[in-house]
mmCIF file of C-alpha atoms in Angstrom:
data_model
loop_
_atom_site.group_PDB
_atom_site.id
_atom_site.type_symbol
_atom_site.label_atom_id
_atom_site.label_comp_id
_atom_site.label_asym_id
_atom_site.label_seq_id
_atom_site.Cartn_x
_atom_site.Cartn_y
_atom_site.Cartn_z
ATOM 1 C CA MET A 1 5.648 -33.081 4.723
ATOM 2 C CA ALA A 2 6.865 -32.230 1.424
ATOM 3 C CA PHE A 3 6.154 -29.600 -0.691
ATOM 4 C CA ASP A 4 7.943 -27.677 -4.105
ATOM 5 C CA ILE A 5 6.798 -23.882 -2.795
ATOM 6 C CA VAL A 6 5.628 -23.038 0.874
ATOM 7 C CA ILE A 7 3.914 -19.709 1.144
ATOM 8 C CA VAL A 8 3.776 -18.436 4.964
ATOM 9 C CA GLY A 9 0.874 -15.637 5.397
ATOM 10 C CA GLY A 10 -2.298 -15.696 3.218
ATOM 11 C CA GLY A 11 -3.062 -11.993 2.828
ATOM 12 C CA LEU A 12 -2.683 -9.931 -0.304
ATOM 13 C CA SER A 13 0.862 -10.998 -1.404
ATOM 14 C CA GLY A 14 0.345 -14.882 -0.813
ATOM 15 C CA LEU A 15 -2.847 -14.692 -2.042
ATOM 16 C CA ALA A 16 -1.794 -12.925 -5.226
ATOM 17 C CA LEU A 17 0.912 -15.409 -4.999
ATOM 18 C CA ALA A 18 -0.323 -18.125 -4.653
ATOM 19 C CA ALA A 19 -3.571 -17.713 -7.597
ATOM 20 C CA GLU A 20 -0.759 -16.889 -9.750
ATOM 21 C CA LEU A 21 0.974 -20.532 -9.095
ATOM 22 C CA ALA A 22 -2.729 -22.056 -9.862
ATOM 23 C CA GLN A 23 -2.395 -21.044 -13.477
ATOM 24 C CA ALA A 24 -2.076 -24.816 -15.688
ATOM 25 C CA GLU A 25 1.749 -24.349 -16.402
ATOM 26 C CA PHE A 26 2.248 -24.688 -12.805
ATOM 27 C CA SER A 27 0.533 -28.131 -12.162
ATOM 28 C CA LYS A 28 3.606 -30.548 -11.251
ATOM 29 C CA LEU A 29 4.274 -27.811 -8.644
ATOM 30 C CA ARG A 30 2.991 -28.841 -4.935
ATOM 31 C CA VAL A 31 2.097 -25.445 -3.509
ATOM 32 C CA LEU A 32 0.750 -24.724 0.251
ATOM 33 C CA VAL A 33 -0.423 -21.887 2.119
ATOM 34 C CA LEU A 34 -0.425 -21.246 5.496
ATOM 35 C CA GLU A 35 -3.195 -18.537 6.912
ATOM 36 C CA GLN A 36 -3.907 -18.092 11.092
ATOM 37 C CA ARG A 37 -7.177 -16.575 10.083
ATOM 38 C CA LYS A 38 -10.035 -19.294 9.630
ATOM 39 C CA SER A 39 -12.373 -16.980 7.375
ATOM 40 C CA TYR A 40 -11.135 -14.340 5.160
ATOM 41 C CA VAL A 41 -14.054 -10.765 5.296
ATOM 42 C CA ARG A 42 -13.501 -7.160 3.981
ATOM 43 C CA ASP A 43 -10.589 -5.732 6.637
ATOM 44 C CA ARG A 44 -9.317 -3.230 3.580
ATOM 45 C CA THR A 45 -9.212 -1.205 0.691
ATOM 46 C CA TRP A 46 -7.157 -1.002 -1.718
ATOM 47 C CA SER A 47 -6.777 2.195 -3.493
ATOM 48 C CA TYR A 48 -4.205 2.744 -6.330
ATOM 49 C CA TRP A 49 -3.732 4.910 -9.825
ATOM 50 C CA LYS A 50 -4.852 4.122 -13.160
ATOM 51 C CA THR A 51 -2.593 5.565 -15.579
ATOM 52 C CA PRO A 52 -1.963 4.092 -19.398
ATOM 53 C CA ASN A 53 1.286 2.262 -18.308
ATOM 54 C CA ASN A 54 -0.983 -0.013 -16.340
ATOM 55 C CA VAL A 55 -4.365 -0.431 -17.453
ATOM 56 C CA ALA A 56 -5.680 -2.901 -16.123
ATOM 57 C CA HIS A 57 -4.492 -6.239 -13.711
ATOM 58 C CA ARG A 58 -5.852 -9.806 -12.971
ATOM 59 C CA TYR A 59 -8.385 -8.355 -9.976
ATOM 60 C CA SER A 60 -9.444 -4.902 -12.845
ATOM 61 C CA HIS A 61 -12.763 -6.190 -13.086
ATOM 62 C CA LEU A 62 -13.752 -5.944 -9.510
ATOM 63 C CA GLU A 63 -12.738 -2.787 -8.463
ATOM 64 C CA ARG A 64 -15.572 -0.685 -6.653
ATOM 65 C CA HIS A 65 -15.436 2.717 -7.595
ATOM 66 C CA GLN A 66 -12.772 5.103 -9.725
ATOM 67 C CA TRP A 67 -12.615 9.180 -9.785
ATOM 68 C CA SER A 68 -11.701 11.032 -12.796
ATOM 69 C CA GLN A 69 -11.533 14.522 -10.626
ATOM 70 C CA TRP A 70 -9.322 14.300 -6.750
ATOM 71 C CA CYS A 71 -8.849 17.137 -4.158
ATOM 72 C CA VAL A 72 -6.997 17.938 -1.490
ATOM 73 C CA ARG A 73 -7.450 20.499 1.464
ATOM 74 C CA GLN A 74 -5.874 22.867 3.917
ATOM 75 C CA GLY A 75 -7.017 22.934 7.627
ATOM 76 C CA VAL A 76 -10.705 22.185 9.141
ATOM 77 C CA ARG A 77 -14.249 22.274 7.375
ATOM 78 C CA ILE A 78 -17.362 23.712 9.342
ATOM 79 C CA HIS A 79 -20.255 22.702 8.125
ATOM 80 C CA GLN A 80 -19.585 22.970 4.454
ATOM 81 C CA GLN A 81 -17.714 25.597 4.424
ATOM 82 C CA ALA A 82 -14.652 25.563 2.078
ATOM 83 C CA SER A 83 -11.143 24.539 3.369
ATOM 84 C CA PRO A 84 -8.776 25.629 0.902
ATOM 85 C CA THR A 85 -8.631 23.329 -1.550
ATOM 86 C CA VAL A 86 -6.676 22.005 -5.102
ATOM 87 C CA THR A 87 -8.140 19.704 -7.145
ATOM 88 C CA LYS A 88 -7.531 17.919 -10.260
ATOM 89 C CA ASP A 89 -8.960 16.057 -13.424
ATOM 90 C CA GLY A 90 -7.378 13.052 -14.351
ATOM 91 C CA LYS A 91 -7.891 14.774 -18.329
ATOM 92 C CA ASP A 92 -5.005 16.131 -16.899
ATOM 93 C CA ALA A 93 -2.728 13.600 -16.022
ATOM 94 C CA LYS A 94 -3.608 11.342 -19.514
ATOM 95 C CA GLY A 95 -6.622 10.128 -18.267
ATOM 96 C CA ALA A 96 -5.528 8.679 -14.846
ATOM 97 C CA CYS A 97 -7.658 7.425 -12.624
ATOM 98 C CA TYR A 98 -7.986 6.593 -8.833
ATOM 99 C CA CYS A 99 -9.479 3.472 -8.004
ATOM 100 C CA THR A 100 -10.261 1.704 -4.931
ATOM 101 C CA LEU A 101 -10.894 -2.826 -4.759
ATOM 102 C CA ASP A 102 -12.226 -3.711 -1.526
ATOM 103 C CA ALA A 103 -10.347 -6.767 -0.026
ATOM 104 C CA ASP A 104 -13.386 -8.877 0.274
ATOM 105 C CA ALA A 105 -13.579 -8.865 -3.591
ATOM 106 C CA PHE A 106 -10.305 -9.807 -3.336
ATOM 107 C CA TYR A 107 -10.167 -12.550 -0.479
ATOM 108 C CA SER A 108 -13.170 -14.367 -2.883
ATOM 109 C CA ALA A 109 -11.595 -14.430 -6.726
ATOM 110 C CA ALA A 110 -8.221 -15.129 -5.174
ATOM 111 C CA GLN A 111 -9.389 -18.583 -3.077
ATOM 112 C CA CYS A 112 -11.391 -19.048 -6.094
ATOM 113 C CA ALA A 113 -8.198 -19.890 -8.199
ATOM 114 C CA ILE A 114 -6.783 -21.555 -5.631
ATOM 115 C CA SER A 115 -9.695 -24.309 -5.304
ATOM 116 C CA GLN A 116 -10.546 -24.368 -8.757
ATOM 117 C CA SER A 117 -6.097 -25.990 -8.360
ATOM 118 C CA ALA A 118 -5.637 -29.638 -7.744
ATOM 119 C CA HIS A 119 -1.906 -28.462 -7.150
ATOM 120 C CA VAL A 120 -2.027 -25.534 -4.644
ATOM 121 C CA GLU A 121 -3.840 -25.732 -1.127
ATOM 122 C CA LEU A 122 -4.775 -22.973 1.099
ATOM 123 C CA ARG A 123 -5.175 -24.141 5.303
ATOM 124 C CA LEU A 124 -6.891 -21.849 7.153
ATOM 125 C CA GLY A 125 -6.601 -21.229 11.023
ATOM 126 C CA THR A 126 -2.752 -22.630 10.895
ATOM 127 C CA SER A 127 -0.132 -20.255 12.491
ATOM 128 C CA VAL A 128 3.507 -20.903 12.125
ATOM 129 C CA ARG A 129 5.844 -20.692 15.029
ATOM 130 C CA GLN A 130 8.681 -20.694 13.131
ATOM 131 C CA ILE A 131 10.819 -21.397 9.072
ATOM 132 C CA THR A 132 13.528 -22.622 8.952
ATOM 133 C CA GLY A 133 15.996 -21.938 5.560
ATOM 134 C CA GLY A 134 18.624 -24.634 3.960
ATOM 135 C CA ASP A 135 18.945 -26.311 1.421
ATOM 136 C CA THR A 136 15.221 -27.736 2.100
ATOM 137 C CA PRO A 137 13.913 -25.105 3.777
ATOM 138 C CA SER A 138 11.122 -26.026 6.135
ATOM 139 C CA VAL A 139 7.798 -24.286 8.579
ATOM 140 C CA GLU A 140 6.257 -25.484 11.681
ATOM 141 C CA THR A 141 3.392 -25.025 12.753
ATOM 142 C CA SER A 142 2.348 -24.234 16.731
ATOM 143 C CA GLU A 143 0.198 -27.344 16.379
ATOM 144 C CA GLY A 144 4.245 -29.167 15.722
ATOM 145 C CA GLU A 145 3.933 -29.918 12.108
ATOM 146 C CA VAL A 146 7.124 -29.531 10.347
ATOM 147 C CA ILE A 147 6.249 -29.052 6.512
ATOM 148 C CA HIS A 148 9.408 -29.088 4.239
ATOM 149 C CA ALA A 149 9.697 -27.223 0.934
ATOM 150 C CA ALA A 150 12.325 -26.059 -1.587
ATOM 151 C CA TRP A 151 11.264 -22.653 -1.522
ATOM 152 C CA VAL A 152 9.441 -20.382 1.582
ATOM 153 C CA PHE A 153 7.952 -17.301 0.610
ATOM 154 C CA ASP A 154 7.518 -15.314 4.031
ATOM 155 C CA ALA A 155 4.725 -13.086 2.872
ATOM 156 C CA ARG A 156 3.680 -12.317 7.166
ATOM 157 C CA PRO A 157 4.075 -8.587 7.447
ATOM 158 C CA PRO A 158 7.320 -7.174 9.612
ATOM 159 C CA ALA A 159 6.751 -6.805 13.289
ATOM 160 C CA GLN A 160 6.924 -3.390 14.904
ATOM 161 C CA THR A 161 10.746 -2.454 15.867
ATOM 162 C CA THR A 162 10.583 0.489 17.949
ATOM 163 C CA ALA A 163 8.443 2.612 19.883
ATOM 164 C CA ASN A 164 10.259 5.675 17.764
ATOM 165 C CA SER A 165 9.672 3.560 14.099
ATOM 166 C CA LEU A 166 7.786 5.540 11.423
ATOM 167 C CA VAL A 167 4.289 3.962 11.060
ATOM 168 C CA GLN A 168 0.903 4.920 9.167
ATOM 169 C CA GLN A 169 -2.561 4.156 11.211
ATOM 170 C CA PHE A 170 -5.137 4.386 10.526
ATOM 171 C CA VAL A 171 -8.781 3.879 11.092
ATOM 172 C CA GLY A 172 -11.889 3.965 8.894
ATOM 173 C CA TYR A 173 -15.776 4.206 8.494
ATOM 174 C CA GLU A 174 -17.537 3.244 5.583
ATOM 175 C CA ILE A 175 -21.049 5.328 6.504
ATOM 176 C CA LYS A 176 -24.062 5.594 5.315
ATOM 177 C CA THR A 177 -26.739 8.599 5.555
ATOM 178 C CA GLY A 178 -30.374 9.515 4.403
ATOM 179 C CA SER A 179 -30.156 12.154 2.488
ATOM 180 C CA ASP A 180 -27.410 13.505 -0.074
ATOM 181 C CA VAL A 181 -24.089 14.598 1.716
ATOM 182 C CA PHE A 182 -21.127 13.959 0.072
ATOM 183 C CA ASP A 183 -19.888 14.577 -3.879
ATOM 184 C CA PRO A 184 -18.739 11.652 -5.721
ATOM 185 C CA THR A 185 -17.350 12.486 -8.936
ATOM 186 C CA THR A 186 -14.084 13.716 -6.458
ATOM 187 C CA VAL A 187 -12.178 12.074 -4.098
ATOM 188 C CA GLU A 188 -10.643 13.592 -1.192
ATOM 189 C CA LEU A 189 -7.231 11.780 -0.884
ATOM 190 C CA MET A 190 -5.936 14.488 1.645
ATOM 191 C CA HIS A 191 -8.333 16.814 4.515
ATOM 192 C CA PHE A 192 -4.942 18.467 6.062
ATOM 193 C CA GLN A 193 -5.633 18.920 10.200
ATOM 194 C CA PRO A 194 -2.930 21.152 12.287
ATOM 195 C CA SER A 195 -1.264 18.592 13.765
ATOM 196 C CA THR A 196 2.584 18.632 16.204
ATOM 197 C CA ALA A 197 2.793 14.872 16.394
ATOM 198 C CA GLY A 198 2.333 13.417 12.722
ATOM 199 C CA LEU A 199 0.837 14.520 9.770
ATOM 200 C CA HIS A 200 -2.981 14.243 10.256
ATOM 201 C CA PHE A 201 -5.474 13.781 7.409
ATOM 202 C CA PHE A 202 -8.815 12.169 6.653
ATOM 203 C CA TYR A 203 -9.068 10.278 3.463
ATOM 204 C CA VAL A 204 -12.840 10.279 1.738
ATOM 205 C CA LEU A 205 -14.183 7.708 -0.894
ATOM 206 C CA PRO A 206 -17.626 8.508 -1.849
ATOM 207 C CA TYR A 207 -19.397 5.719 -3.658
ATOM 208 C CA SER A 208 -22.174 7.875 -3.619
ATOM 209 C CA PRO A 209 -23.971 10.637 -1.883
ATOM 210 C CA ARG A 210 -24.631 9.153 0.556
ATOM 211 C CA ASN A 211 -22.040 6.798 0.660
ATOM 212 C CA ALA A 212 -18.755 6.989 1.960
ATOM 213 C CA LEU A 213 -15.784 5.141 3.409
ATOM 214 C CA ILE A 214 -13.821 8.085 6.254
ATOM 215 C CA GLU A 215 -10.863 7.693 7.215
ATOM 216 C CA THR A 216 -8.470 9.114 9.864
ATOM 217 C CA THR A 217 -5.221 8.879 9.203
ATOM 218 C CA TRP A 218 -1.613 9.619 11.209
ATOM 219 C CA ILE A 219 1.868 9.165 9.947
ATOM 220 C CA SER A 220 3.926 9.937 13.057
ATOM 221 C CA PRO A 221 6.096 7.621 15.083
ATOM 222 C CA ALA A 222 4.470 4.411 16.360
ATOM 223 C CA SER A 223 4.597 5.631 20.418
ATOM 224 C CA PHE A 224 1.737 8.156 19.282
ATOM 225 C CA LYS A 225 -1.360 6.749 19.985
ATOM 226 C CA PRO A 226 -4.662 9.445 18.101
ATOM 227 C CA ASN A 227 -7.767 9.004 19.802
ATOM 228 C CA PHE A 228 -9.256 8.012 16.258
ATOM 229 C CA GLY A 229 -13.251 7.117 17.484
ATOM 230 C CA ALA A 230 -13.151 10.682 18.273
ATOM 231 C CA GLU A 231 -11.839 12.364 15.224
ATOM 232 C CA LEU A 232 -13.745 10.521 12.941
ATOM 233 C CA GLN A 233 -16.740 11.666 14.922
ATOM 234 C CA GLN A 234 -15.955 15.252 15.011
ATOM 235 C CA PHE A 235 -15.325 15.092 11.240
ATOM 236 C CA THR A 236 -18.278 13.498 10.246
ATOM 237 C CA ALA A 237 -19.942 16.136 11.982
ATOM 238 C CA SER A 238 -18.388 18.727 9.972
ATOM 239 C CA PHE A 239 -19.847 17.092 6.885
ATOM 240 C CA PHE A 240 -23.641 17.282 7.805
ATOM 241 C CA GLY A 241 -24.026 18.473 11.352
ATOM 242 C CA SER A 242 -26.050 15.849 14.018
ATOM 243 C CA ALA A 243 -27.527 14.447 11.482
ATOM 244 C CA ALA A 244 -28.084 10.058 11.383
ATOM 245 C CA TYR A 245 -26.219 7.844 9.739
ATOM 246 C CA GLU A 246 -24.856 3.905 9.954
ATOM 247 C CA VAL A 247 -21.539 2.845 10.172
ATOM 248 C CA VAL A 248 -22.351 -0.279 8.222
ATOM 249 C CA TYR A 249 -18.104 -1.253 8.171
ATOM 250 C CA GLU A 250 -14.849 -0.325 9.943
ATOM 251 C CA GLU A 251 -11.158 -1.115 9.394
ATOM 252 C CA LYS A 252 -7.907 0.202 10.998
ATOM 253 C CA GLY A 253 -4.104 -0.807 10.309
ATOM 254 C CA ALA A 254 -0.689 0.095 11.185
ATOM 255 C CA LEU A 255 1.914 0.313 8.269
ATOM 256 C CA ASN A 256 5.495 0.527 9.749
ATOM 257 C CA LEU A 257 7.219 2.939 6.820
ATOM 258 C CA SER A 258 10.803 2.386 8.502
ATOM 259 C CA LEU A 259 11.319 -0.606 7.384
ATOM 260 C CA ARG A 260 12.815 -1.426 3.812
ATOM 261 C CA ALA A 261 13.009 -4.992 2.614
ATOM 262 C CA THR A 262 14.588 -8.129 4.360
ATOM 263 C CA THR A 263 16.538 -11.317 3.928
ATOM 264 C CA PRO A 264 16.991 -12.541 7.003
ATOM 265 C CA ASN A 265 20.788 -13.831 7.777
ATOM 266 C CA ASN A 266 21.013 -17.448 7.308
ATOM 267 C CA ALA A 267 17.878 -18.201 5.853
ATOM 268 C CA LEU A 268 19.083 -20.013 2.055
ATOM 269 C CA HIS A 269 15.919 -20.926 -0.137
ATOM 270 C CA VAL A 270 13.981 -17.993 2.318
ATOM 271 C CA ALA A 271 11.829 -15.608 0.141
ATOM 272 C CA PRO A 272 9.933 -12.219 2.094
ATOM 273 C CA LEU A 273 6.811 -11.567 0.081
ATOM 274 C CA GLY A 274 4.313 -7.940 0.152
ATOM 275 C CA ARG A 275 5.501 -5.430 3.090
ATOM 276 C CA GLY A 276 9.145 -7.529 3.984
ATOM 277 C CA ALA A 277 9.533 -7.836 0.287
ATOM 278 C CA GLY A 278 9.472 -3.263 0.112
ATOM 279 C CA THR A 279 6.933 -3.486 -2.271
ATOM 280 C CA LEU A 280 5.360 -0.320 0.853
ATOM 281 C CA ARG A 281 5.736 2.773 -0.867
ATOM 282 C CA ALA A 282 6.868 4.963 1.828
ATOM 283 C CA SER A 283 5.446 8.517 1.275
ATOM 284 C CA THR A 284 2.251 7.182 -0.373
ATOM 285 C CA GLY A 285 1.447 3.509 2.050
ATOM 286 C CA TYR A 286 0.457 2.498 -1.640
ATOM 287 C CA ALA A 287 1.629 -0.681 -2.037
ATOM 288 C CA PHE A 288 -2.002 -2.588 -3.817
ATOM 289 C CA LEU A 289 -0.089 -2.582 -8.059
ATOM 290 C CA GLU A 290 3.272 -3.266 -6.866
ATOM 291 C CA THR A 291 2.316 -6.556 -4.480
ATOM 292 C CA LEU A 292 0.335 -7.671 -7.198
ATOM 293 C CA ALA A 293 3.316 -7.303 -10.069
ATOM 294 C CA HIS A 294 5.963 -9.038 -7.714
ATOM 295 C CA ALA A 295 3.747 -12.171 -7.921
ATOM 296 C CA ALA A 296 3.368 -11.800 -11.447
ATOM 297 C CA GLN A 297 7.140 -11.458 -11.695
ATOM 298 C CA ILE A 298 7.679 -14.667 -9.205
ATOM 299 C CA ALA A 299 5.850 -16.619 -11.757
ATOM 300 C CA ALA A 300 6.763 -15.649 -14.739
ATOM 301 C CA SER A 301 10.625 -16.438 -14.027
ATOM 302 C CA LEU A 302 9.710 -19.727 -11.842
ATOM 303 C CA LYS A 303 7.803 -20.209 -15.872
ATOM 304 C CA SER A 304 10.935 -19.566 -17.473
ATOM 305 C CA HIS A 305 13.220 -21.602 -15.727
ATOM 306 C CA ALA A 306 14.647 -24.680 -17.073
ATOM 307 C CA SER A 307 12.919 -27.349 -15.177
ATOM 308 C CA MET A 308 10.481 -26.260 -12.174
ATOM 309 C CA GLU A 309 11.647 -30.121 -11.131
ATOM 310 C CA LYS A 310 14.717 -28.567 -9.590
ATOM 311 C CA LEU A 311 13.406 -25.308 -7.826
ATOM 312 C CA ASN A 312 16.878 -25.187 -5.566
ATOM 313 C CA HIS A 313 18.837 -23.769 -8.765
ATOM 314 C CA TRP A 314 16.181 -21.153 -9.287
ATOM 315 C CA VAL A 315 15.894 -17.941 -7.697
ATOM 316 C CA PRO A 316 12.968 -15.886 -6.964
ATOM 317 C CA VAL A 317 13.021 -12.207 -8.554
ATOM 318 C CA ALA A 318 13.284 -9.686 -5.827
ATOM 319 C CA PHE A 319 10.821 -6.303 -5.855
ATOM 320 C CA LYS A 320 12.992 -3.439 -6.681
ATOM 321 C CA ARG A 321 12.350 -0.132 -6.465
ATOM 322 C CA ARG A 322 13.780 2.963 -8.360
ATOM 323 C CA ALA A 323 16.755 3.645 -5.984
ATOM 324 C CA LEU A 324 16.039 7.767 -6.469
ATOM 325 C CA ASP A 325 12.270 7.221 -5.689
ATOM 326 C CA GLU A 326 13.454 5.393 -2.467
ATOM 327 C CA TRP A 327 16.031 8.159 -1.569
ATOM 328 C CA MET A 328 13.234 11.111 -2.427
ATOM 329 C CA ASP A 329 10.892 8.797 -0.212
ATOM 330 C CA THR A 330 13.433 9.196 2.816
ATOM 331 C CA VAL A 331 14.131 12.908 2.371
ATOM 332 C CA PHE A 332 11.044 13.676 2.515
ATOM 333 C CA LEU A 333 9.965 11.943 5.293
ATOM 334 C CA GLN A 334 13.195 13.050 7.282
ATOM 335 C CA VAL A 335 12.274 16.493 6.713
ATOM 336 C CA LEU A 336 8.725 15.685 7.899
ATOM 337 C CA GLU A 337 10.138 14.255 10.438
ATOM 338 C CA ARG A 338 11.816 17.741 11.839
ATOM 339 C CA ASP A 339 9.166 19.341 11.939
ATOM 340 C CA TRP A 340 5.588 18.390 12.229
ATOM 341 C CA SER A 341 3.905 20.819 12.167
ATOM 342 C CA LYS A 342 4.885 22.409 7.984
ATOM 343 C CA SER A 343 4.363 18.840 7.425
ATOM 344 C CA SER A 344 0.799 19.077 5.574
ATOM 345 C CA TRP A 345 2.218 22.345 3.869
ATOM 346 C CA TYR A 346 4.899 21.066 2.144
ATOM 347 C CA PHE A 347 2.169 18.253 0.552
ATOM 348 C CA MET A 348 0.171 21.470 -0.204
ATOM 349 C CA GLN A 349 2.898 22.786 -1.825
ATOM 350 C CA LEU A 350 3.141 19.803 -4.199
ATOM 351 C CA PHE A 351 -0.236 19.529 -5.681
ATOM 352 C CA GLU A 352 -0.768 23.192 -5.774
ATOM 353 C CA ARG A 353 2.776 23.368 -7.813
ATOM 354 C CA LEU A 354 2.759 20.869 -9.815
ATOM 355 C CA ASP A 355 0.303 19.897 -12.756
ATOM 356 C CA ALA A 356 -1.743 16.199 -12.723
ATOM 357 C CA ASP A 357 0.220 14.034 -14.978
ATOM 358 C CA THR A 358 3.185 15.040 -12.556
ATOM 359 C CA MET A 359 1.332 14.498 -9.265
ATOM 360 C CA VAL A 360 -0.033 11.276 -10.587
ATOM 361 C CA ALA A 361 3.422 9.633 -12.225
ATOM 362 C CA PHE A 362 5.405 10.377 -8.917
ATOM 363 C CA LEU A 363 2.649 9.516 -6.619
ATOM 364 C CA SER A 364 2.544 6.004 -8.404
ATOM 365 C CA GLY A 365 6.072 5.573 -8.909
ATOM 366 C CA ARG A 366 6.134 6.365 -12.522
ATOM 367 C CA ALA A 367 7.902 9.634 -12.618
ATOM 368 C CA SER A 368 9.912 10.508 -15.057
ATOM 369 C CA TRP A 369 13.847 12.501 -14.522
ATOM 370 C CA ARG A 370 11.756 15.575 -15.532
ATOM 371 C CA GLN A 371 9.152 15.194 -13.893
ATOM 372 C CA ARG A 372 11.220 13.804 -10.587
ATOM 373 C CA LEU A 373 12.951 17.189 -10.708
ATOM 374 C CA LEU A 374 9.811 19.254 -10.965
ATOM 375 C CA VAL A 375 8.357 17.579 -8.057
ATOM 376 C CA ALA A 376 12.155 18.376 -6.349
ATOM 377 C CA GLY A 377 11.393 22.366 -7.467
ATOM 378 C CA ALA A 378 8.642 22.119 -6.107
ATOM 379 C CA LEU A 379 9.528 22.065 -2.547
ATOM 380 C CA PRO A 380 11.306 24.784 -0.121
ATOM 381 C CA THR A 381 15.041 24.524 -1.177
ATOM 382 C CA LEU A 382 16.784 24.956 2.849
ATOM 383 C CA PRO A 383 14.977 22.281 4.665
ATOM 384 C CA PHE A 384 15.298 19.370 1.554
ATOM 385 C CA ALA A 385 18.806 20.309 0.425
ATOM 386 C CA ALA A 386 19.989 19.588 3.572
ATOM 387 C CA GLN A 387 18.094 16.760 4.606
ATOM 388 C CA ALA A 388 19.550 15.406 1.540
ATOM 389 C CA LEU A 389 23.307 16.633 2.148
ATOM 390 C CA SER A 390 22.785 14.528 5.581
ATOM 391 C CA ILE A 391 21.896 11.480 4.813
ATOM 392 C CA GLY A 392 25.330 11.184 2.651
ATOM 393 C CA ILE A 393 26.951 10.913 -0.272
ATOM 394 C CA ASP A 394 27.188 6.046 0.453
ATOM 395 C CA ARG A 395 23.129 6.292 0.892
ATOM 396 C CA ALA A 396 22.225 9.083 -2.346
ATOM 397 C CA PRO A 397 21.007 6.369 -5.404
ATOM 398 C CA ARG A 398 23.114 6.069 -8.035
ATOM 399 C CA PHE A 399 21.785 6.685 -11.454
ATOM 400 C CA SER A 400 23.516 5.908 -13.949
ATOM 401 C CA GLY A 401 21.352 2.449 -13.762
ATOM 402 C CA ASP A 402 17.837 4.340 -13.965
ATOM 403 C CA ARG A 403 17.119 6.585 -16.987
ATOM 404 C CA ARG A 404 13.353 7.201 -17.497
#
């Protein structure tokens, strides 16, 4: 069986591209999405910064909540007693706000777009055994079916490599309480906890005074295994003591921060999507807007192709992040790894010393040259300068191509 495009993996990146290609102008293409899960349920909560430069996207109407104020804290909270806190307001960041979107809302919208298209097919419950590149690449399913295509997009998350790989591990509970507990006007981006095993913080998305997603997050070597349940139990108790609450949803995951974009050797006409394409920002864990943007760029490139019937001459757009941001992220993470006990202090320094506009611009990957210099100046000079020099000039970015 032959298709023009086969997308292996129907998560965020695979469905985002399939939904783009489900538009009427691509009706001459035959597109197939292979996803191993049998049905979609909420399994993620995606968050991102909305700024004047990225006001809307295809799924903006599905956002569950927005916050125009955010804070970071240092230390252990004890029954509502204040921890050292830095609070910022979106009014000081050109009206920026922090947004969140539940995965099931995205899955439903993308599936709806696909179902309304006669040329895009989504097959659930289908695992893939191997992908073979070439002039006519092929995909072999676990059932032994071989599917040929002009292009194959591999949207599966990259495999964990070694125990020393740097990962972001998290477990989150959405809880409901019987009394007012949370401040729904302010999102708690990072509530740092002291640790020498990694960077540990809690993340609180307050949807209402009685409803919030509380997540415990670690950036650490993959070999470290946190006790997520005990951490969440202790942290929720710090909010409201022994009062009863109900867990209505749980999510968990592990994101490999050590990986860079990969293009497999001898994989002609096979292209990566999502994390494999490099959409995950290593220093922040953000990838939602980048993934949507990459899918839109691929579709736009395909739309402008002289003849969609001659895909052998088409080259998909690769995801590109600014070289300077990649380099700064590498330096930052390597300094954190050298002494985890100081890692939360470095973050607190950034939030304390930078204005809201600079901080949001850097976190969202849209910082100007001036703002990048402010970020560098807000961090202790000695450890970061030493780490930057140790990386070597060959890995430093070529600044001439990035003048923003």
